[in-house]
Short mmCIF file of C-alpha atoms in Angstrom, two decimals:
data_model
loop_
_atom_site.label_atom_id
_atom_site.label_comp_id
_atom_site.label_asym_id
_atom_site.label_seq_id
_atom_site.Cartn_x
_atom_site.Cartn_y
_atom_site.Cartn_z
CA MET Q 7 22.90 -19.80 25.90
CA VAL Q 8 20.21 -16.90 25.61
CA GLU Q 9 21.69 -13.53 25.05
CA ALA Q 10 20.79 -11.06 27.98
CA LYS Q 11 18.75 -8.30 26.97
CA ARG Q 12 17.40 -4.94 28.87
CA TRP Q 13 13.61 -5.04 28.80
CA ARG Q 14 13.75 -1.24 27.86
CA VAL Q 15 16.33 0.91 26.14
CA PRO Q 16 16.70 4.50 25.26
CA ILE Q 17 15.66 5.21 21.69
CA ALA Q 18 18.22 6.20 19.59
CA THR Q 19 18.10 7.27 15.93
CA ARG Q 20 19.17 4.59 13.69
CA ASP Q 21 22.30 5.25 11.62
CA HIS Q 22 21.37 5.56 7.86
CA THR Q 23 25.03 4.65 6.88
CA GLU Q 24 24.87 1.32 8.69
CA GLY Q 25 25.28 -1.71 6.26
CA HIS Q 26 22.44 -3.96 4.94
CA ARG Q 27 19.53 -3.84 7.26
CA GLN Q 28 16.87 -6.59 6.75
CA ALA Q 29 13.12 -6.29 7.71
CA THR Q 30 12.63 -7.37 11.53
CA TRP Q 31 10.39 -10.51 12.66
CA LEU Q 32 8.26 -8.07 14.32
CA GLU Q 33 7.74 -5.98 11.14
CA LEU Q 34 6.95 -9.11 9.19
CA PHE Q 35 4.25 -10.04 11.51
CA PHE Q 36 3.09 -6.60 11.26
CA ASP Q 37 2.68 -6.46 7.62
CA LEU Q 38 0.97 -10.14 7.97
CA ALA Q 39 -1.67 -8.81 10.30
CA PHE Q 40 -2.47 -6.15 7.77
CA VAL Q 41 -3.28 -8.84 5.19
CA VAL Q 42 -6.51 -9.37 6.79
CA ALA Q 43 -7.74 -5.87 6.33
CA VAL Q 44 -6.44 -5.49 2.92
CA ALA Q 45 -8.43 -8.72 2.01
CA GLN Q 46 -11.54 -7.26 3.53
CA ALA Q 47 -11.31 -3.88 1.68
CA ALA Q 48 -10.97 -5.77 -1.67
CA LEU Q 49 -13.65 -8.23 -0.74
CA GLN Q 50 -15.99 -5.33 -0.02
CA PHE Q 51 -15.33 -3.68 -2.96
CA GLU Q 52 -15.96 -6.79 -5.09
CA HIS Q 53 -19.29 -7.32 -3.58
CA ALA Q 54 -20.39 -3.74 -4.07
CA ALA Q 55 -19.37 -3.87 -7.59
CA ALA Q 56 -21.36 -7.13 -8.17
CA GLU Q 57 -24.25 -5.71 -6.85
CA GLY Q 58 -24.03 -2.61 -9.26
CA HIS Q 59 -22.82 -0.13 -6.83
CA VAL Q 60 -19.45 0.43 -8.19
CA GLY Q 61 -19.23 4.29 -7.10
CA GLU Q 62 -20.04 3.37 -3.47
CA GLY Q 63 -18.00 0.50 -3.38
CA LEU Q 64 -14.97 2.27 -4.75
CA LEU Q 65 -15.42 5.14 -2.51
CA GLY Q 66 -15.68 2.91 0.52
CA TYR Q 67 -12.64 1.03 -0.76
CA ALA Q 68 -10.53 3.99 -1.26
CA PHE Q 69 -11.36 5.32 2.46
CA ALA Q 70 -10.80 2.09 3.87
CA PHE Q 71 -7.65 1.27 2.10
CA ALA Q 72 -6.36 4.73 2.78
CA ALA Q 73 -6.59 4.42 6.55
CA ILE Q 74 -5.11 0.96 6.40
CA TRP Q 75 -2.25 2.12 4.42
CA TRP Q 76 -1.51 5.19 6.68
CA ILE Q 77 -1.19 3.15 9.69
CA TRP Q 78 1.37 1.08 7.70
CA VAL Q 79 3.32 3.86 6.40
CA SER Q 80 3.50 5.64 9.75
CA PHE Q 81 4.78 2.78 11.38
CA THR Q 82 7.06 1.71 8.83
CA TRP Q 83 8.87 5.11 8.84
CA PHE Q 84 9.04 5.22 12.56
CA ALA Q 85 10.66 1.96 12.81
CA ASN Q 86 13.07 2.90 10.00
CA PHE Q 87 14.39 5.66 12.14
CA PHE Q 88 13.69 4.28 15.86
CA ASP Q 89 13.57 0.60 16.10
CA THR Q 90 14.78 -0.43 19.61
CA ASP Q 91 13.05 -3.83 19.59
CA ASP Q 92 12.71 -3.63 23.44
CA VAL Q 93 9.78 -4.76 25.48
CA PRO Q 94 7.77 -1.37 25.44
CA TYR Q 95 8.25 -1.00 21.78
CA ARG Q 96 6.94 -4.48 21.03
CA LEU Q 97 3.99 -4.28 23.44
CA LEU Q 98 2.87 -1.07 21.61
CA MET Q 99 3.41 -2.76 18.13
CA MET Q 100 1.25 -5.52 19.26
CA VAL Q 101 -1.33 -2.80 20.34
CA MET Q 102 -1.28 -1.61 16.61
CA ILE Q 103 -1.59 -5.18 15.37
CA ALA Q 104 -4.75 -5.71 17.45
CA GLY Q 105 -5.98 -2.32 16.10
CA SER Q 106 -5.41 -3.59 12.58
CA LEU Q 107 -7.74 -6.56 13.24
CA GLY Q 108 -10.31 -4.06 14.54
CA LEU Q 109 -9.93 -2.16 11.32
CA ALA Q 110 -10.69 -5.36 9.07
CA ALA Q 111 -13.76 -5.81 11.39
CA GLY Q 112 -14.88 -2.38 10.65
CA VAL Q 113 -14.11 -2.46 7.09
CA PRO Q 114 -17.88 -3.73 5.79
CA GLN Q 115 -19.53 -0.99 7.84
CA ALA Q 116 -16.96 1.54 6.61
CA ALA Q 117 -18.03 0.67 3.12
CA HIS Q 118 -21.55 1.97 3.97
CA LEU Q 119 -19.94 5.09 5.61
CA ASP Q 120 -20.35 3.62 9.28
CA PHE Q 121 -16.85 4.58 10.54
CA ARG Q 122 -17.80 3.75 14.33
CA ILE Q 123 -15.54 0.35 14.48
CA PHE Q 124 -13.09 1.68 12.16
CA VAL Q 125 -12.57 5.03 13.75
CA VAL Q 126 -12.22 3.52 17.45
CA SER Q 127 -9.64 1.03 15.95
CA TYR Q 128 -7.85 3.59 14.13
CA VAL Q 129 -7.64 6.04 16.91
CA VAL Q 130 -6.19 3.36 19.22
CA MET Q 131 -3.57 2.34 16.76
CA ARG Q 132 -2.59 6.10 16.35
CA LEU Q 133 -2.41 6.91 20.09
CA ALA Q 134 0.13 3.86 20.26
CA TYR Q 135 2.01 5.50 17.75
CA VAL Q 136 1.88 8.76 19.69
CA ALA Q 137 3.27 6.68 22.74
CA GLN Q 138 6.22 5.77 20.57
CA TRP Q 139 7.13 9.45 19.84
CA ALA Q 140 6.74 10.16 23.62
CA ARG Q 141 9.38 7.56 24.26
CA VAL Q 142 11.58 9.53 21.62
CA TYR Q 143 10.78 12.69 23.23
CA ARG Q 144 11.87 11.38 26.81
CA THR Q 145 14.90 9.14 25.85
CA GLY Q 146 15.85 9.78 22.41
CA ASP Q 147 18.40 12.02 20.57
CA PRO Q 148 17.85 15.56 22.08
CA ALA Q 149 18.13 16.81 18.41
CA MET Q 150 14.98 14.70 17.67
CA ARG Q 151 12.78 16.29 20.48
CA PRO Q 152 11.37 19.30 18.59
CA LEU Q 153 9.99 16.90 15.97
CA ALA Q 154 8.79 14.29 18.52
CA MET Q 155 6.83 17.12 20.29
CA LYS Q 156 5.41 18.22 16.96
CA MET Q 157 4.30 14.62 16.13
CA MET Q 158 2.83 13.86 19.22
CA VAL Q 159 0.69 17.25 19.46
CA TRP Q 160 -0.47 17.20 15.91
CA THR Q 161 -1.23 13.29 15.68
CA THR Q 162 -3.05 13.66 19.02
CA PHE Q 163 -5.05 16.71 17.78
CA VAL Q 164 -6.00 14.72 14.67
CA GLN Q 165 -7.12 11.88 16.71
CA LEU Q 166 -9.61 14.30 18.32
CA GLY Q 167 -10.93 15.20 15.37
CA TRP Q 168 -11.60 11.83 14.24
CA VAL Q 169 -13.73 11.17 17.38
CA ALA Q 170 -15.53 14.15 16.49
CA PHE Q 171 -16.11 13.17 12.94
CA LEU Q 172 -18.25 10.30 14.23
CA LEU Q 173 -20.99 13.11 15.14
CA VAL Q 174 -20.91 14.45 11.57
CA PRO Q 175 -24.13 14.06 9.65
CA MET Q 176 -24.12 11.25 7.10
CA ASP Q 177 -24.52 13.56 4.20
CA LEU Q 178 -21.34 15.40 4.97
CA ARG Q 179 -19.17 12.63 6.07
CA VAL Q 180 -17.54 12.24 2.49
CA GLU Q 181 -16.31 15.82 2.45
CA ALA Q 182 -15.47 15.68 6.13
CA TRP Q 183 -13.35 12.73 5.70
CA ILE Q 184 -11.35 13.85 2.91
CA VAL Q 185 -10.60 17.17 4.62
CA TRP Q 186 -9.48 15.66 7.86
CA PHE Q 187 -7.56 12.59 6.31
CA ALA Q 188 -5.74 15.13 4.26
CA LEU Q 189 -4.65 16.99 7.47
CA ASP Q 190 -3.58 13.48 8.72
CA LEU Q 191 -1.38 12.98 5.91
CA ALA Q 192 0.28 16.41 6.18
CA VAL Q 193 1.35 16.01 9.84
CA PRO Q 194 4.89 14.71 8.94
CA VAL Q 195 5.14 17.76 6.55
CA ILE Q 196 3.69 20.21 9.14
CA ALA Q 197 6.41 18.73 11.74
CA ARG Q 198 8.94 19.22 9.00
CA TRP Q 199 10.05 15.69 9.30
CA ASP Q 200 13.08 15.16 7.05
CA PRO Q 201 13.07 11.61 6.15
CA ARG Q 202 16.64 11.66 4.55
CA LEU Q 203 18.05 12.52 8.28
CA GLY Q 204 17.81 8.93 9.70
CA GLY Q 205 16.86 5.39 8.98
CA HIS Q 206 18.01 3.45 6.03
CA TRP Q 207 17.04 3.97 2.57
CA GLY Q 208 17.81 0.27 1.60
CA HIS Q 209 15.59 -0.77 4.61
CA ILE Q 210 12.80 1.36 3.52
CA ARG Q 211 12.77 0.15 0.14
CA GLU Q 212 12.74 -3.43 1.26
CA ARG Q 213 9.76 -2.60 3.48
CA TYR Q 214 7.70 -1.04 0.67
CA GLY Q 215 8.72 -4.06 -1.57
CA LEU Q 216 7.51 -6.54 1.11
CA PHE Q 217 4.08 -4.81 1.09
CA THR Q 218 3.95 -4.88 -2.52
CA ILE Q 219 4.40 -8.69 -2.47
CA ILE Q 220 1.67 -9.07 0.03
CA VAL Q 221 -0.96 -7.16 -2.03
CA LEU Q 222 0.33 -9.01 -4.99
CA GLY Q 223 -0.26 -12.31 -3.19
CA GLU Q 224 -3.59 -11.11 -2.08
CA ALA Q 225 -4.50 -10.37 -5.52
CA VAL Q 226 -3.34 -13.93 -6.49
CA SER Q 227 -5.36 -15.35 -3.31
CA ALA Q 228 -8.74 -13.56 -4.28
CA ALA Q 229 -8.50 -14.87 -8.03
CA THR Q 230 -7.69 -18.29 -6.90
CA ILE Q 231 -10.48 -18.47 -4.15
CA ALA Q 232 -12.87 -17.02 -6.81
CA VAL Q 233 -12.05 -19.95 -9.38
CA SER Q 234 -12.18 -22.68 -6.86
CA GLY Q 235 -15.50 -21.59 -5.36
CA ALA Q 236 -16.95 -21.33 -9.18
CA VAL Q 237 -15.76 -24.75 -9.70
CA ASP Q 238 -17.10 -26.21 -6.40
CA SER Q 239 -20.28 -24.41 -6.71
CA GLY Q 240 -21.86 -26.95 -9.13
CA LEU Q 241 -22.88 -24.29 -11.53
CA ASP Q 242 -23.16 -25.13 -15.18
CA PHE Q 243 -20.77 -23.18 -17.28
CA ASP Q 244 -18.13 -23.47 -19.85
CA THR Q 245 -14.62 -23.76 -18.16
CA ALA Q 246 -12.61 -22.68 -21.17
CA PRO Q 247 -13.38 -19.23 -20.69
CA LEU Q 248 -12.79 -19.58 -16.68
CA LEU Q 249 -9.35 -21.27 -17.51
CA THR Q 250 -8.33 -18.49 -20.06
CA LEU Q 251 -9.28 -15.69 -17.55
CA ALA Q 252 -7.41 -17.68 -14.59
CA ALA Q 253 -4.12 -17.85 -16.95
CA ALA Q 254 -4.34 -14.41 -18.03
CA GLY Q 255 -4.82 -13.13 -14.64
CA LEU Q 256 -1.87 -15.01 -13.38
CA VAL Q 257 0.41 -13.82 -16.40
CA THR Q 258 -0.91 -10.12 -15.42
CA VAL Q 259 0.29 -10.54 -11.58
CA PHE Q 260 3.47 -11.83 -12.72
CA ALA Q 261 4.23 -9.13 -15.34
CA LEU Q 262 3.31 -6.68 -12.46
CA TRP Q 263 5.75 -8.07 -10.00
CA TRP Q 264 8.42 -7.97 -12.88
CA ILE Q 265 7.52 -4.45 -13.63
CA TYR Q 266 7.45 -2.89 -10.21
CA PHE Q 267 10.61 -4.56 -9.04
CA ASP Q 268 12.53 -3.50 -12.26
CA PHE Q 269 11.92 0.03 -11.46
CA SER Q 270 14.54 1.41 -9.07
CA GLY Q 271 13.62 4.61 -7.76
CA GLY Q 272 16.92 4.28 -6.29
CA HIS Q 273 17.62 8.05 -6.07
CA ALA Q 274 14.68 9.46 -4.34
CA PHE Q 275 16.72 10.16 -1.26
CA ASP Q 276 19.37 12.15 -3.54
CA ARG Q 277 17.08 14.59 -4.81
CA GLY Q 278 15.39 16.09 -1.56
CA PRO Q 279 12.66 15.34 0.90
CA ARG Q 280 10.04 16.44 -1.50
CA THR Q 281 10.96 13.59 -3.81
CA VAL Q 282 10.80 11.12 -0.93
CA TYR Q 283 7.39 12.15 0.03
CA VAL Q 284 6.34 11.81 -3.56
CA TRP Q 285 7.94 8.35 -3.69
CA ALA Q 286 6.39 7.38 -0.24
CA TYR Q 287 2.80 8.64 -0.61
CA ALA Q 288 2.46 7.64 -4.49
CA HIS Q 289 2.55 4.03 -3.21
CA TYR Q 290 -1.03 4.24 -1.97
CA LEU Q 291 -2.08 3.92 -5.42
CA VAL Q 292 0.46 1.32 -6.14
CA PHE Q 293 -0.88 -0.99 -3.40
CA ALA Q 294 -4.69 -0.04 -3.73
CA SER Q 295 -4.46 -0.65 -7.26
CA VAL Q 296 -2.80 -4.18 -7.10
CA ALA Q 297 -5.39 -5.10 -4.40
CA ALA Q 298 -8.27 -3.85 -6.65
CA LEU Q 299 -7.00 -6.05 -9.46
CA GLY Q 300 -7.59 -9.13 -7.26
CA ALA Q 301 -11.00 -8.01 -6.73
CA GLY Q 302 -11.54 -7.32 -10.37
CA ILE Q 303 -10.33 -10.79 -11.33
CA ALA Q 304 -12.70 -12.40 -8.85
CA LEU Q 305 -15.57 -10.39 -10.03
CA ALA Q 306 -14.66 -11.36 -13.74
CA VAL Q 307 -14.74 -15.07 -12.74
CA ALA Q 308 -18.22 -14.55 -11.04
CA ARG Q 309 -19.47 -12.48 -14.12
CA ILE Q 310 -18.27 -15.73 -16.37
CA THR Q 311 -19.54 -18.38 -14.12
CA ASP Q 312 -22.67 -17.06 -12.64
CA PRO Q 313 -23.62 -13.81 -14.71
CA HIS Q 314 -27.11 -13.47 -13.17
CA HIS Q 315 -25.58 -12.44 -9.90
CA VAL Q 316 -23.25 -9.78 -11.18
CA TYR Q 317 -25.36 -6.61 -12.26
CA LEU Q 318 -22.79 -5.27 -14.39
CA GLY Q 319 -22.05 -5.73 -17.94
CA ASP Q 320 -18.90 -7.34 -19.47
CA ARG Q 321 -17.35 -3.65 -20.11
CA ALA Q 322 -17.72 -2.47 -16.67
CA VAL Q 323 -16.51 -5.77 -15.15
CA ALA Q 324 -13.45 -5.85 -17.68
CA LEU Q 325 -12.66 -2.14 -16.95
CA ILE Q 326 -11.94 -2.46 -13.11
CA PRO Q 327 -8.93 -4.79 -13.68
CA ALA Q 328 -7.89 -2.82 -16.75
CA VAL Q 329 -7.96 0.43 -14.84
CA ALA Q 330 -6.11 -0.92 -11.88
CA VAL Q 331 -3.27 -2.19 -14.21
CA ALA Q 332 -3.07 1.31 -15.82
CA ILE Q 333 -3.09 3.08 -12.68
CA LEU Q 334 -0.15 1.10 -11.51
CA LEU Q 335 1.70 1.65 -14.67
CA LEU Q 336 1.30 5.12 -14.68
CA VAL Q 337 2.19 5.74 -10.96
CA THR Q 338 5.31 3.59 -11.19
CA LEU Q 339 5.98 5.89 -14.17
CA LEU Q 340 5.61 9.01 -12.04
CA ILE Q 341 8.01 7.57 -9.46
CA GLU Q 342 10.50 6.79 -11.69
CA THR Q 343 10.36 10.32 -13.22
CA VAL Q 344 10.82 12.15 -9.98
CA SER Q 345 13.25 9.73 -8.61
CA GLU Q 346 15.63 9.18 -11.60
CA HIS Q 347 17.74 11.57 -13.44
CA GLY Q 348 16.33 10.88 -16.77
CA MET Q 349 13.71 8.56 -18.38
CA ALA Q 350 14.41 6.96 -21.86
CA PRO Q 351 11.44 8.03 -24.29
CA GLY Q 352 10.82 4.52 -25.28
CA HIS Q 353 10.32 3.24 -21.58
CA VAL Q 354 7.71 6.18 -21.22
CA ALA Q 355 6.15 5.27 -24.36
CA ALA Q 356 6.08 1.63 -23.67
CA LYS Q 357 4.27 2.19 -20.26
CA LEU Q 358 1.73 4.52 -21.75
CA THR Q 359 0.86 1.98 -24.41
CA ALA Q 360 0.33 -0.94 -22.29
CA SER Q 361 -1.92 1.18 -20.27
CA ALA Q 362 -3.76 2.37 -23.31
CA ILE Q 363 -3.97 -1.29 -24.62
CA ALA Q 364 -5.57 -2.53 -21.06
CA ILE Q 365 -8.20 0.25 -21.36
CA GLY Q 366 -8.91 -0.37 -25.01
CA ALA Q 367 -9.37 -4.07 -24.65
CA ALA Q 368 -11.84 -3.52 -21.59
CA LEU Q 369 -13.86 -1.09 -23.60
CA LEU Q 370 -14.05 -3.76 -26.27
CA ALA Q 371 -15.07 -6.34 -23.92
CA PRO Q 372 -18.58 -6.90 -25.08
CA ALA Q 373 -17.39 -7.84 -28.56
CA ILE Q 374 -14.00 -9.74 -27.46
CA THR Q 375 -15.36 -11.11 -24.14
CA ILE Q 376 -13.87 -10.48 -20.63
CA GLN Q 377 -11.38 -13.32 -20.98
CA GLY Q 378 -10.47 -11.96 -24.35
CA ALA Q 379 -9.72 -8.41 -22.82
CA ALA Q 380 -7.80 -10.05 -19.98
CA VAL Q 381 -5.66 -11.98 -22.41
CA VAL Q 382 -4.97 -8.82 -24.51
CA THR Q 383 -3.98 -6.87 -21.24
CA ALA Q 384 -1.61 -9.82 -19.93
CA LEU Q 385 0.07 -9.82 -23.63
CA ALA Q 386 0.72 -6.20 -23.64
CA LEU Q 387 2.09 -6.50 -20.07
CA THR Q 388 4.33 -9.26 -21.31
CA GLY Q 389 5.43 -7.15 -24.10
CA LEU Q 390 6.51 -4.35 -21.79
CA VAL Q 391 8.49 -6.94 -19.65
CA VAL Q 392 10.20 -8.23 -22.89
CA TYR Q 393 10.80 -4.47 -23.91
CA GLY Q 394 12.26 -3.79 -20.50
CA VAL Q 395 14.60 -6.98 -20.43
CA VAL Q 396 16.07 -6.06 -24.01
CA GLU Q 397 16.73 -2.37 -23.08
CA GLN Q 398 18.63 -3.50 -19.93
CA HIS Q 399 20.77 -5.80 -21.84
CA ARG Q 400 21.02 -3.93 -25.13
CA LEU Q 401 24.46 -2.31 -24.43
CA VAL Q 402 26.79 -4.61 -22.81
CA PRO Q 403 29.60 -2.53 -20.86
CA ALA Q 404 33.06 -2.84 -22.45
CA GLU Q 405 34.42 -4.10 -19.19
CA ALA Q 406 32.07 -7.16 -19.45
CA GLU Q 407 32.89 -7.82 -22.85
CA ALA Q 408 36.74 -7.65 -21.89
CA ALA Q 409 35.91 -10.37 -19.26
#
């Protein structure tokens, strides 16, 4: 028998002390829709790099991925506080999902600083977000109304600015985008939203973990498609380097999964709102670096199998995934440093060493080949994983020994 549900209910702040709270089906659907936009951003970066326009491609990638990430973050934190799962909530979420497909469609133009499709899609999604806050203001906890009003006013004001941004001359768009997006990011801070006053810390960590898995999966997908395309292309190339690169790339992704999910950041909520903001915002670099890793591996596949169509040398090609790996390691180290009460010197040294080895191997790529640099990086990350496992199990608690 189907359980009766009201089509609309007042929005109430979720109890942060409730038991285990898992991601909803709508949240998972929302994440899946963003896979398309993430894949498009990474693909456009790969194409720009293959044509020798690394700087332009990286700029477009950073801008596009930032918008994708910020939409996802905004919804994720709102849902963590106010998820009612009624009909208006679902419909507004579906508007945002449709907007994410518009973002994906606008990524190729955004890579060349043509933001028309991108801005229209972005503003539609943000206005749906404003509508969610309007529901909080009308029917939610009276204590949340001042926050809801500030979020509505500031978010709407920023969207007016994004519409005006389309009139900015092309030679000023980079500077204008950076300034206005910084204001967009600052809205929760300006509104004095304390992320510890509601929601569920375990749920938000799960949501960030799920999105990390999505971008890791996108990295695997990009590399797999590149290898499959090379094999089916009929090009004449030695398969040994390709298989070596593929194996090293897969080990790298496995190791990064292990490294990410082994760091806890579990005390971020205990150390004040600033720490939570650092934890939440620093994940932009986590997500973007993993997706860029997939683009870098795909580019390396193209360089090995069809070098005449990649206008970059071995060193430049090898540096893209190496820098992505280094950024991920350094950002997770930052998150651990601000979230935890102390870091073992050996752990810090191990991550710094692995980052240096990845970059160093890429710089030596002309001598040791791209696939050789990939193997060295994979070995360094494997060593980091082994070190972490040994450290975690080095001291056996006395009660475990007694048992």
